[in-house]
Coordinates of C-alpha atoms in Angstrom, one line a residue:
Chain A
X4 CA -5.2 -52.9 -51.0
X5 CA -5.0 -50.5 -53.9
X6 CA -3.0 -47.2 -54.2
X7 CA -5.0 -44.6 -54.8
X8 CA -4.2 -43.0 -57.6
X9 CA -4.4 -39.3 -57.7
X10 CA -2.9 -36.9 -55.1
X11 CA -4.7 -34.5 -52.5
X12 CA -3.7 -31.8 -55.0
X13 CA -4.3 -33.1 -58.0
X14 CA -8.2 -33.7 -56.5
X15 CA -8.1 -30.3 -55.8
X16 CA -7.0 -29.1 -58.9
X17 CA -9.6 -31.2 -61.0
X18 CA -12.6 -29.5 -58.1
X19 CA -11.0 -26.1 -58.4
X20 CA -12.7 -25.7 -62.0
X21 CA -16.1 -25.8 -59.9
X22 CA -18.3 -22.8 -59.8
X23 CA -20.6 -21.6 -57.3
X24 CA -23.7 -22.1 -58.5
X25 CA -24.8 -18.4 -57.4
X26 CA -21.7 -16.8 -58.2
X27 CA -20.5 -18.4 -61.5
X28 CA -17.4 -16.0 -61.4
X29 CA -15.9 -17.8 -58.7
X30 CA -14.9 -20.9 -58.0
X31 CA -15.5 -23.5 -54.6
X32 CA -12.1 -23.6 -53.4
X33 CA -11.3 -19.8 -53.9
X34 CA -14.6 -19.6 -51.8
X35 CA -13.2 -21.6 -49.0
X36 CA -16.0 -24.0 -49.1
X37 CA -14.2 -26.7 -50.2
X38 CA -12.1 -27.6 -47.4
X39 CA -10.4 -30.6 -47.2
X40 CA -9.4 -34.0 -49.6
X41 CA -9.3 -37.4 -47.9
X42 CA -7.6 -40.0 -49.3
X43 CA -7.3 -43.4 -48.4
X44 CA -7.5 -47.0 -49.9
X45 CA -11.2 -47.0 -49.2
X46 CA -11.4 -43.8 -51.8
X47 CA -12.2 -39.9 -51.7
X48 CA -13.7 -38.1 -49.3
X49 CA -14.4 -34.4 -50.2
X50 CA -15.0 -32.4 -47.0
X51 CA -17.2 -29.5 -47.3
X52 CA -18.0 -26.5 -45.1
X53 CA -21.6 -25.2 -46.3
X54 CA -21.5 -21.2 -46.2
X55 CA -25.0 -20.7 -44.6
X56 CA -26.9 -23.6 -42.8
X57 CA -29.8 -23.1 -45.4
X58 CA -28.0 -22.7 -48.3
X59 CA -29.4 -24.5 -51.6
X60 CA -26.4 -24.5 -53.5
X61 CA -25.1 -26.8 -51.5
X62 CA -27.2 -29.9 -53.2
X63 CA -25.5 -28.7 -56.8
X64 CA -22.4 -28.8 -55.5
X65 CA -22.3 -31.9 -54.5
X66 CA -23.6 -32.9 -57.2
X67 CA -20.9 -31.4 -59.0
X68 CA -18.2 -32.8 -57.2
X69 CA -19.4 -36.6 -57.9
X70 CA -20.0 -35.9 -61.8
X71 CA -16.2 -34.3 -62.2
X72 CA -14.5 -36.6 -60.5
X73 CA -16.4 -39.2 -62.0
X74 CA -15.3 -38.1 -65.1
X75 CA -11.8 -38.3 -64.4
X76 CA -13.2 -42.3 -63.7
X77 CA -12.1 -41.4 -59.7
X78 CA -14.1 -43.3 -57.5
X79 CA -15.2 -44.5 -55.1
X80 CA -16.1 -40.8 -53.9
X81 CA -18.4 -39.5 -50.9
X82 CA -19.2 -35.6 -50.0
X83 CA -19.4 -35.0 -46.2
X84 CA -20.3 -31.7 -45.1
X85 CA -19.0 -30.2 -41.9
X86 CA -19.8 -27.3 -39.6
X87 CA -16.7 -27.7 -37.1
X88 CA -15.3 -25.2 -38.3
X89 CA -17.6 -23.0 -39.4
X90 CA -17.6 -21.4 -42.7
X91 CA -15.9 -17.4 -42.9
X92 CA -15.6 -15.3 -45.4
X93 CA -12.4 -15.0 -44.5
X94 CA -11.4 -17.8 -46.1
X95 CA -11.9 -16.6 -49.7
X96 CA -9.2 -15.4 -51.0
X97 CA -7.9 -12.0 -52.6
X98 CA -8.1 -13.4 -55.8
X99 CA -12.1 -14.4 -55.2
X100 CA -12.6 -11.2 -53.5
X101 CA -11.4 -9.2 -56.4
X102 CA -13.1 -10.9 -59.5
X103 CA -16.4 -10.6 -57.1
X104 CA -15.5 -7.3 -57.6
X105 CA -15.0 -6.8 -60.9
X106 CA -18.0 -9.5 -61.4
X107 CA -20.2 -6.3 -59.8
X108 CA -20.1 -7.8 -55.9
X109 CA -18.6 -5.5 -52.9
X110 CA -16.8 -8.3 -51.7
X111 CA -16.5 -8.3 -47.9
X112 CA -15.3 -6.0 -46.0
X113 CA -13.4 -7.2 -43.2
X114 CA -10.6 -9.6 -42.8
X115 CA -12.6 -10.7 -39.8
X116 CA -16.1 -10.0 -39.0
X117 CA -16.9 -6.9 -36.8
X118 CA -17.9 -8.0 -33.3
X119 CA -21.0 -4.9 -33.1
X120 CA -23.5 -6.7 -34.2
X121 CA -26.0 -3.6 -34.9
X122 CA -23.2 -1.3 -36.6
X123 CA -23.5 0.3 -40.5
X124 CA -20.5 -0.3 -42.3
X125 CA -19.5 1.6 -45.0
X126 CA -19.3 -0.3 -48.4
X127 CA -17.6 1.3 -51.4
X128 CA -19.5 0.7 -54.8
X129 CA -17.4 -1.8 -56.7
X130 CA -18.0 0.0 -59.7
X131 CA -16.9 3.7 -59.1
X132 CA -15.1 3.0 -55.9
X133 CA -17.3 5.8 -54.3
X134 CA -17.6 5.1 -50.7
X135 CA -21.5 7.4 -50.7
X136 CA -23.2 4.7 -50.7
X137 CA -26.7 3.7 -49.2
X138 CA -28.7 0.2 -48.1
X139 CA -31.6 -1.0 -50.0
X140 CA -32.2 -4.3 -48.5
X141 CA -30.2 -6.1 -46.0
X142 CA -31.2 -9.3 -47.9
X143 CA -31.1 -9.9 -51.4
X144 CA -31.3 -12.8 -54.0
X145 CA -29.3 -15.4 -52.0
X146 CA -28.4 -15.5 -48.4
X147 CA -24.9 -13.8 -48.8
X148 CA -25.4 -11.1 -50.5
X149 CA -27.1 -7.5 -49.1
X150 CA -28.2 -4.7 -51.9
X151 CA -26.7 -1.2 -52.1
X152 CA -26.9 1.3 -53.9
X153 CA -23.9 3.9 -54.9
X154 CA -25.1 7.6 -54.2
X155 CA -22.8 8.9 -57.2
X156 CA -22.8 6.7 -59.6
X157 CA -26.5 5.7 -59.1
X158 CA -25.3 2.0 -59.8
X159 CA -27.0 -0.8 -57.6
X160 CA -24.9 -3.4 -56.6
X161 CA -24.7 -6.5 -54.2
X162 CA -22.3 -6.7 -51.4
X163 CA -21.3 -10.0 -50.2
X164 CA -22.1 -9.8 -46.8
X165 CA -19.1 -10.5 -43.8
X166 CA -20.2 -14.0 -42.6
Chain B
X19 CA -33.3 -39.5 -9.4
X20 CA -33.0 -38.7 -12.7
X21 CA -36.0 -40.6 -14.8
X22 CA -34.3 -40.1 -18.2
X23 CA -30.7 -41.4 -19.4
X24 CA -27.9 -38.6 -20.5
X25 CA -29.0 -39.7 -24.5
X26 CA -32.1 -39.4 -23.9
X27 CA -31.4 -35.9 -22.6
X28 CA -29.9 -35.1 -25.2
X29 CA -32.2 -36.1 -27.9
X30 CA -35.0 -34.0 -26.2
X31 CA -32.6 -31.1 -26.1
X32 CA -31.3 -31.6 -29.4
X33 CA -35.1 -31.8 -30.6
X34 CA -36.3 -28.1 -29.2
X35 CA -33.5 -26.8 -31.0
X36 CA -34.7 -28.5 -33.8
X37 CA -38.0 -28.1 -33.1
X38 CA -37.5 -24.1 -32.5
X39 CA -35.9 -23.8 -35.7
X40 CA -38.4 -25.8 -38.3
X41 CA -41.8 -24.3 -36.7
X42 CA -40.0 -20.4 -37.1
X43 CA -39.0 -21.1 -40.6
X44 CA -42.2 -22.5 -41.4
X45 CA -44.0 -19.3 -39.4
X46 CA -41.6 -17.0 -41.6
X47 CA -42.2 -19.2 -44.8
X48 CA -46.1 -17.5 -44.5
X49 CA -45.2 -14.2 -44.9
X50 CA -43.8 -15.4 -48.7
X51 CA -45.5 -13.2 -51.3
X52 CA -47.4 -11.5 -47.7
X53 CA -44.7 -8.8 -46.5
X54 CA -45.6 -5.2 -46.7
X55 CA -42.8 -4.4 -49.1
X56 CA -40.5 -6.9 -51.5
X57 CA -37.5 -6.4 -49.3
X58 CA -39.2 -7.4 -46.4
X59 CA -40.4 -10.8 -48.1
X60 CA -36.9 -11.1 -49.0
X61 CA -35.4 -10.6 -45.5
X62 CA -38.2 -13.0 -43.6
X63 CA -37.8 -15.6 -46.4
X64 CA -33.9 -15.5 -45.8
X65 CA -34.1 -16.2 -42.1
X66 CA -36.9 -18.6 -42.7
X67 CA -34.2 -20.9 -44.9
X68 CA -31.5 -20.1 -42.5
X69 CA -33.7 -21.6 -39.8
X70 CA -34.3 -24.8 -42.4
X71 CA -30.7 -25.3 -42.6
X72 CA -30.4 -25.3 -38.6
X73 CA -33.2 -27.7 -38.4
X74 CA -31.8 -30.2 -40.6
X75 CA -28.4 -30.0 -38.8
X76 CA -29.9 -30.5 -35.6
X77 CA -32.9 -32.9 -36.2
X78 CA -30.6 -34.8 -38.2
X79 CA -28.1 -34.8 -35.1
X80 CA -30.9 -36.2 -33.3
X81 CA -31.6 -38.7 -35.2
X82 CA -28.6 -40.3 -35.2
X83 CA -28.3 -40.7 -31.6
X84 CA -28.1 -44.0 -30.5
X85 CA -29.4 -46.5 -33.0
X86 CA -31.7 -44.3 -34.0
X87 CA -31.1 -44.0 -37.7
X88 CA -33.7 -41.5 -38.1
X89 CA -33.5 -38.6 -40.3
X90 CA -34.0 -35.3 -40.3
X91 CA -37.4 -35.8 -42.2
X92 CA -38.5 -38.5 -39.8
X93 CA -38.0 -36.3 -37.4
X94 CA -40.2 -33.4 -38.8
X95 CA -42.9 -35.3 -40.5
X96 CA -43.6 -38.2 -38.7
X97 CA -43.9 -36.9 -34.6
X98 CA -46.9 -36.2 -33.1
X99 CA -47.6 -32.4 -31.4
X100 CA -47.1 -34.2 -28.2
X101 CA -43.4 -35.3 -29.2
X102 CA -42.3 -31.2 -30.3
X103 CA -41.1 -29.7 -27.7
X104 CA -40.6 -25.8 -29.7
X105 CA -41.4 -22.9 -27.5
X106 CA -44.8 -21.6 -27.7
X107 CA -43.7 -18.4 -28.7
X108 CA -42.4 -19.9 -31.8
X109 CA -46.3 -21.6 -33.0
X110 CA -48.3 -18.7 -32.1
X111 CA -49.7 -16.7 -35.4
X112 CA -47.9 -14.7 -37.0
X113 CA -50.6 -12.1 -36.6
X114 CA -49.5 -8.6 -38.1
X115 CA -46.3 -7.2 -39.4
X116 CA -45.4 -5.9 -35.9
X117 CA -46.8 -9.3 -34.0
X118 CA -43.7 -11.1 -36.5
X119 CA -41.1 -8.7 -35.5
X120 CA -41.8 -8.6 -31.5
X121 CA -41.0 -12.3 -32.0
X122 CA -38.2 -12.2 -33.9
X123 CA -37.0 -9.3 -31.6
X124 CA -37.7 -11.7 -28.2
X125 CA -36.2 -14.9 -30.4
X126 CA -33.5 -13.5 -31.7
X127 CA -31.9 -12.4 -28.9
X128 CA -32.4 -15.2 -26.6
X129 CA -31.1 -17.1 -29.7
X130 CA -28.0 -14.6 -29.8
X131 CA -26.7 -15.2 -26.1
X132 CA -27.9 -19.0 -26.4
X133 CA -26.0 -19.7 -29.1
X134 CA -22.9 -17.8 -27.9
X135 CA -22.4 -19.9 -25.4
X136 CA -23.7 -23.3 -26.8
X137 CA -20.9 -23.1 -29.3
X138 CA -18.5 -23.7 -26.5
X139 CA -21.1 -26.9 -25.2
X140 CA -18.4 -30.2 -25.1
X141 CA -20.6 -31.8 -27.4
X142 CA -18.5 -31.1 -30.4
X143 CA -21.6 -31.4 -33.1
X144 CA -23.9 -28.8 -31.2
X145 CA -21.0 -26.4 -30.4
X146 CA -20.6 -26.4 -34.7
X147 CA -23.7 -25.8 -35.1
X148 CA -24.1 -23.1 -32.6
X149 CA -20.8 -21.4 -34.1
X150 CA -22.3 -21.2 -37.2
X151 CA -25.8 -20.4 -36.2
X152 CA -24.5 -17.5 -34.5
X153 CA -23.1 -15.7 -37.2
X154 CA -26.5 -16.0 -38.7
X155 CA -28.5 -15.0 -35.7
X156 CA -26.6 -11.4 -36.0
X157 CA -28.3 -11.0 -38.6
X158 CA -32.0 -11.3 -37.8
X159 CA -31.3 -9.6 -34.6
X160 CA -30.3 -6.4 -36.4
X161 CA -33.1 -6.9 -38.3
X162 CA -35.6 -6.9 -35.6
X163 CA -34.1 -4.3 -33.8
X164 CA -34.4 -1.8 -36.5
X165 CA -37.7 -2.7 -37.4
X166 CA -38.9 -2.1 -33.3
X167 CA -37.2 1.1 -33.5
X168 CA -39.0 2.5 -36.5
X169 CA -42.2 0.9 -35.7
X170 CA -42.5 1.8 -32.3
X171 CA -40.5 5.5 -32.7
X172 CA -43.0 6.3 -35.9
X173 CA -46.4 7.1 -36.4
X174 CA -49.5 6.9 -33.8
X175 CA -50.9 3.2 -35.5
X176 CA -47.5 1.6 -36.4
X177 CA -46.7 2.5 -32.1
X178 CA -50.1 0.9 -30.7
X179 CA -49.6 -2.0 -33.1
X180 CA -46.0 -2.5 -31.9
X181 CA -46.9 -1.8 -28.3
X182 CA -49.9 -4.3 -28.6
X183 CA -47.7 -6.5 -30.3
X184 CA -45.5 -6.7 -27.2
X185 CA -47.9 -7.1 -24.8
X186 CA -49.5 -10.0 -26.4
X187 CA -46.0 -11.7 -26.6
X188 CA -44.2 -11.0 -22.9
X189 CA -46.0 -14.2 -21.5
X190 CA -44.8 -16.3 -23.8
X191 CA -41.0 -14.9 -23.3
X192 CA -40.1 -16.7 -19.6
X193 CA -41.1 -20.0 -21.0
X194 CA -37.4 -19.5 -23.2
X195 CA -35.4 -19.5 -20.2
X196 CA -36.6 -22.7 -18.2
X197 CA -34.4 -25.6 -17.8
X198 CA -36.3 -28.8 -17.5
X199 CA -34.4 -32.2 -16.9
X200 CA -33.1 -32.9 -19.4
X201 CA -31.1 -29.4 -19.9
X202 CA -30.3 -30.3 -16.3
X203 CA -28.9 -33.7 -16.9
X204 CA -26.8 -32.0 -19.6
X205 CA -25.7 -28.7 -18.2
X206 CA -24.0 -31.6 -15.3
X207 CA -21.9 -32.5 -18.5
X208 CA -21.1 -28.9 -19.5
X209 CA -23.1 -29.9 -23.0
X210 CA -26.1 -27.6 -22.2
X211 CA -26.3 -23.8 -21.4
X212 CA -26.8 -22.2 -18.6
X213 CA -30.2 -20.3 -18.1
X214 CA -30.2 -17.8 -15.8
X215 CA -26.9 -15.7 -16.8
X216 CA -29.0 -15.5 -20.4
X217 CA -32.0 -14.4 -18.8
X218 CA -30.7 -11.4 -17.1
X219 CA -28.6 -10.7 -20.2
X220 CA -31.8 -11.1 -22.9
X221 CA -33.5 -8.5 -20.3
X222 CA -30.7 -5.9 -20.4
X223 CA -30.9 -5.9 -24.5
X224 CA -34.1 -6.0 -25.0
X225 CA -35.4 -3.6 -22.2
X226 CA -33.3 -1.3 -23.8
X227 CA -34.3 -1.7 -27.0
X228 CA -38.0 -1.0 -26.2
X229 CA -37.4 1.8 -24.3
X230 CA -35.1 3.4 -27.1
X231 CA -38.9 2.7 -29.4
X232 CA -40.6 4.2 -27.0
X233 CA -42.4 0.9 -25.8
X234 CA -43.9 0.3 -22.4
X235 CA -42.2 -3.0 -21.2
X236 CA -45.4 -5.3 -19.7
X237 CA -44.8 -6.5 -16.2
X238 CA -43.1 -9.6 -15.4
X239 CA -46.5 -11.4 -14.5
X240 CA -47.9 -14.6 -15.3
X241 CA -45.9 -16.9 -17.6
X242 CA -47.1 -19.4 -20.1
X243 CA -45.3 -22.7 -19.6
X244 CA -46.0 -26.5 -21.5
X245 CA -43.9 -27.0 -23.8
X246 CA -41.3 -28.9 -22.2
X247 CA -43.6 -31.1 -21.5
X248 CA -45.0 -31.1 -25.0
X249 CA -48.0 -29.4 -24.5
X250 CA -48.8 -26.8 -26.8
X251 CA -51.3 -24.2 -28.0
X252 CA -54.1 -25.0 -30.7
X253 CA -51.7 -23.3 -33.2
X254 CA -49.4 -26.3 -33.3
X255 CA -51.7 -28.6 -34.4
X256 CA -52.8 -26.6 -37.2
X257 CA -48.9 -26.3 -38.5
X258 CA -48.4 -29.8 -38.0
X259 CA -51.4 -31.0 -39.7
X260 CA -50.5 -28.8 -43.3
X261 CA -46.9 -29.7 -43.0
X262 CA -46.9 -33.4 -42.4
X263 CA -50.1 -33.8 -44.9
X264 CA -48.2 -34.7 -47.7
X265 CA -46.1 -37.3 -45.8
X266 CA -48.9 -38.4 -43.8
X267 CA -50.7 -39.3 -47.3
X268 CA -47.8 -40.8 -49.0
X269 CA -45.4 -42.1 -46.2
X270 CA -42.9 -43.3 -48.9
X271 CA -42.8 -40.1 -50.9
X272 CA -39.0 -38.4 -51.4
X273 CA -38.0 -35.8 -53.5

């Protein structure tokens, strides 16, 4: 049997240095989407909660994962996604949410999602901080995101949408 | 007498949600490039790769069942149309803008209450799914709902084209809410949803959604059925037969 060598934490640490591949300003684990470190003597298992069924960045980050920690010379190490539970964005945290801000992305809203499905939130413009602001397209360049645009500053600006 | 086992139940169950998911991505996928205005293309294009994701969660469920050892791609390349068992609603043409959303509308929100109660199913790896599913359904429902709304509350053409859109799809809308046996097999092990409760509630929502666009809601009259049996429309085919080509042509092929 071998001891494995590096703590949960110190896996953690080494991932933490990840970017999303969308969002370069933040980071997987201030994301939420990486979610758990198993360690036993068979090796690492990185658990990972995708944020939307379809999304493509999961494939990079995975890839990602394997070339850091093989790197490091960790191994042997598998990536095992997981829907149970599902990913919030609840789970990022107020440091994520506020360099998405400053990064030009209305982070979201909510601390947890609003149950009325068919209801027009207000989103302030992370630039000006007006809250005059209009849709432009409930969809933008990735799945997360929605486009806005602020009615005083005449900036356009992605809002990370409540998931 | 039941003539099929509880896996096999659940395979065939786990397949139409599968199933449902792949053939309305790919449906969506056509309006790429097609959609009356760039935001549109983006908005159909999102669902379409949210309803991807779902169908490689699900088909690859599937095909792990047992000692299976399928994948997802098996799964979605290599069946015959006799072996999909999506709802015919799903395969039929996308046909104009309005044709799309009246779909999505119908979909949506039978996908909506489905999926609200499948996440509490006591198969753990379907109630995950449907948990995070859901949060995505919200979204296309909102979507279809506004676009009724304008479309059938607007001018004189985009009304008849929303109104005719409806009409063409109501027969295709009870075929969602049957339960064949194998969602009765599973429903006896709490795994499956119950269909009747989600009928009435799908009703409620979207009766009052047309009559808020100022749509006539067609009369509850004859309903198309087959697909739970795997037989389809000659639309099926024609999506199989571009998707699997590559495949088909070079069975060993990966990306």
């Amino acid at each position: 049997m071998v001891k494995p060598k590096y703590t949960k934490e110190e896996i953690i640490s080494l991932l933490s240095v990840i970017p999303d591949p969308e969002i370069p300003v933040v980071n997987i684990y201030e994301m939420g989407m990486l979610h758990d470190v198993l360690i036993d003597e068979s090796g690492y298992e990185i658990v990972l909660t995708p944020t939307y069924t379809g999304c493509p960045a999961m494939g990079i980050i995975e890839q990602d994962i394997k070339l850091t920690l093989a790197k490091q010379g960790i191994k042997p190490v598998k990536v095992k996604l997981v829907y149970d539970p599902a990913w919030t964005t609840d789970w990022m945290t107020e440091a994520a949410k506020e360099k998405l801000s400053r990064y030009g992305i209305a982070p979201p809203l909510h601390s947890s999602c609003t149950s009325d499905v068919f209801a027009h939130n207000v989103i302030p413009c992370p630039r000006c901080h007006s809250e005059d602001t209009v849709i432009i397209s409930r969809f933008g360049a990735t799945a997360c995101k929605s486009l806005y645009q602020c009615n005083d500053c005449k900036e356009p600006f992605e809002y990370f949408k409540c998931h | 007498m039941n003539t099929i086992t509880k896996q096999q139940a659940l395979y065939k169950y786990s397949l139409r949600l599968g199933d449902n998911a792949l053939i309305h991505s790919y449906r969506l996928s056509e309006w790429c490039s097609n959609a009356p205005i760039l935001e549109e293309d983006l908005a159909l294009t999102n669902f379409a790769l949210d309803m991807i994701g779902r169908a490689q969660a699900i088909l690859g469920y599937a095909g792990q069942l047992g000692d299976m050892e399928k994948t997802a791609d098996d799964l979605a390349y290599r069946r015959g149309e006799r072996e999909y068992y999506n709802n015919l609603i799903i395969e039929m043409p996308n046909g104009d803008f309005a044709n799309t959303i009246a779909r999505l509308l119908f979909v949506s929100v039978y996908e909506f209450y489905f999926f609200s109660e499948l996440q509490n199913s006591s198969d753990p790896t379907l109630a995950a799914i449907a948990a995070k599913t859901l949060k995505e359904v919200k979204y296309h429902m909102a979507h279809a709902r506004d676009w009724v709304l304008r479309l059938g509350d607007g001018t004189d053409e985009s009304r008849s084209r929303m109104q005719a859109a409806v009409s063409a799809l109501w027969m295709y809308t009870g075929e969602l809410f049957e339960t064949d046996e194998a969602a009765a097999i599973l429903q006896d092990a709490n795994i499956a949803v119950d269909m009747p409760p989600l009928k009435e509630k799908w009703n409620a929502i979207v009766r009052q959604i047309l009559a808020d666009a100022a749509i006539a809601i067609p009369a509850d009259e004859y309903m198309q059925t087959g697909s739970s049996k795997g037989v389809h429309t000659e639309h099926l085919g024609h999506i199989l037969s571009e998707m699997q080509y590559l495949q088909r042509t070079y069975p060993e092929a990966i990306w």
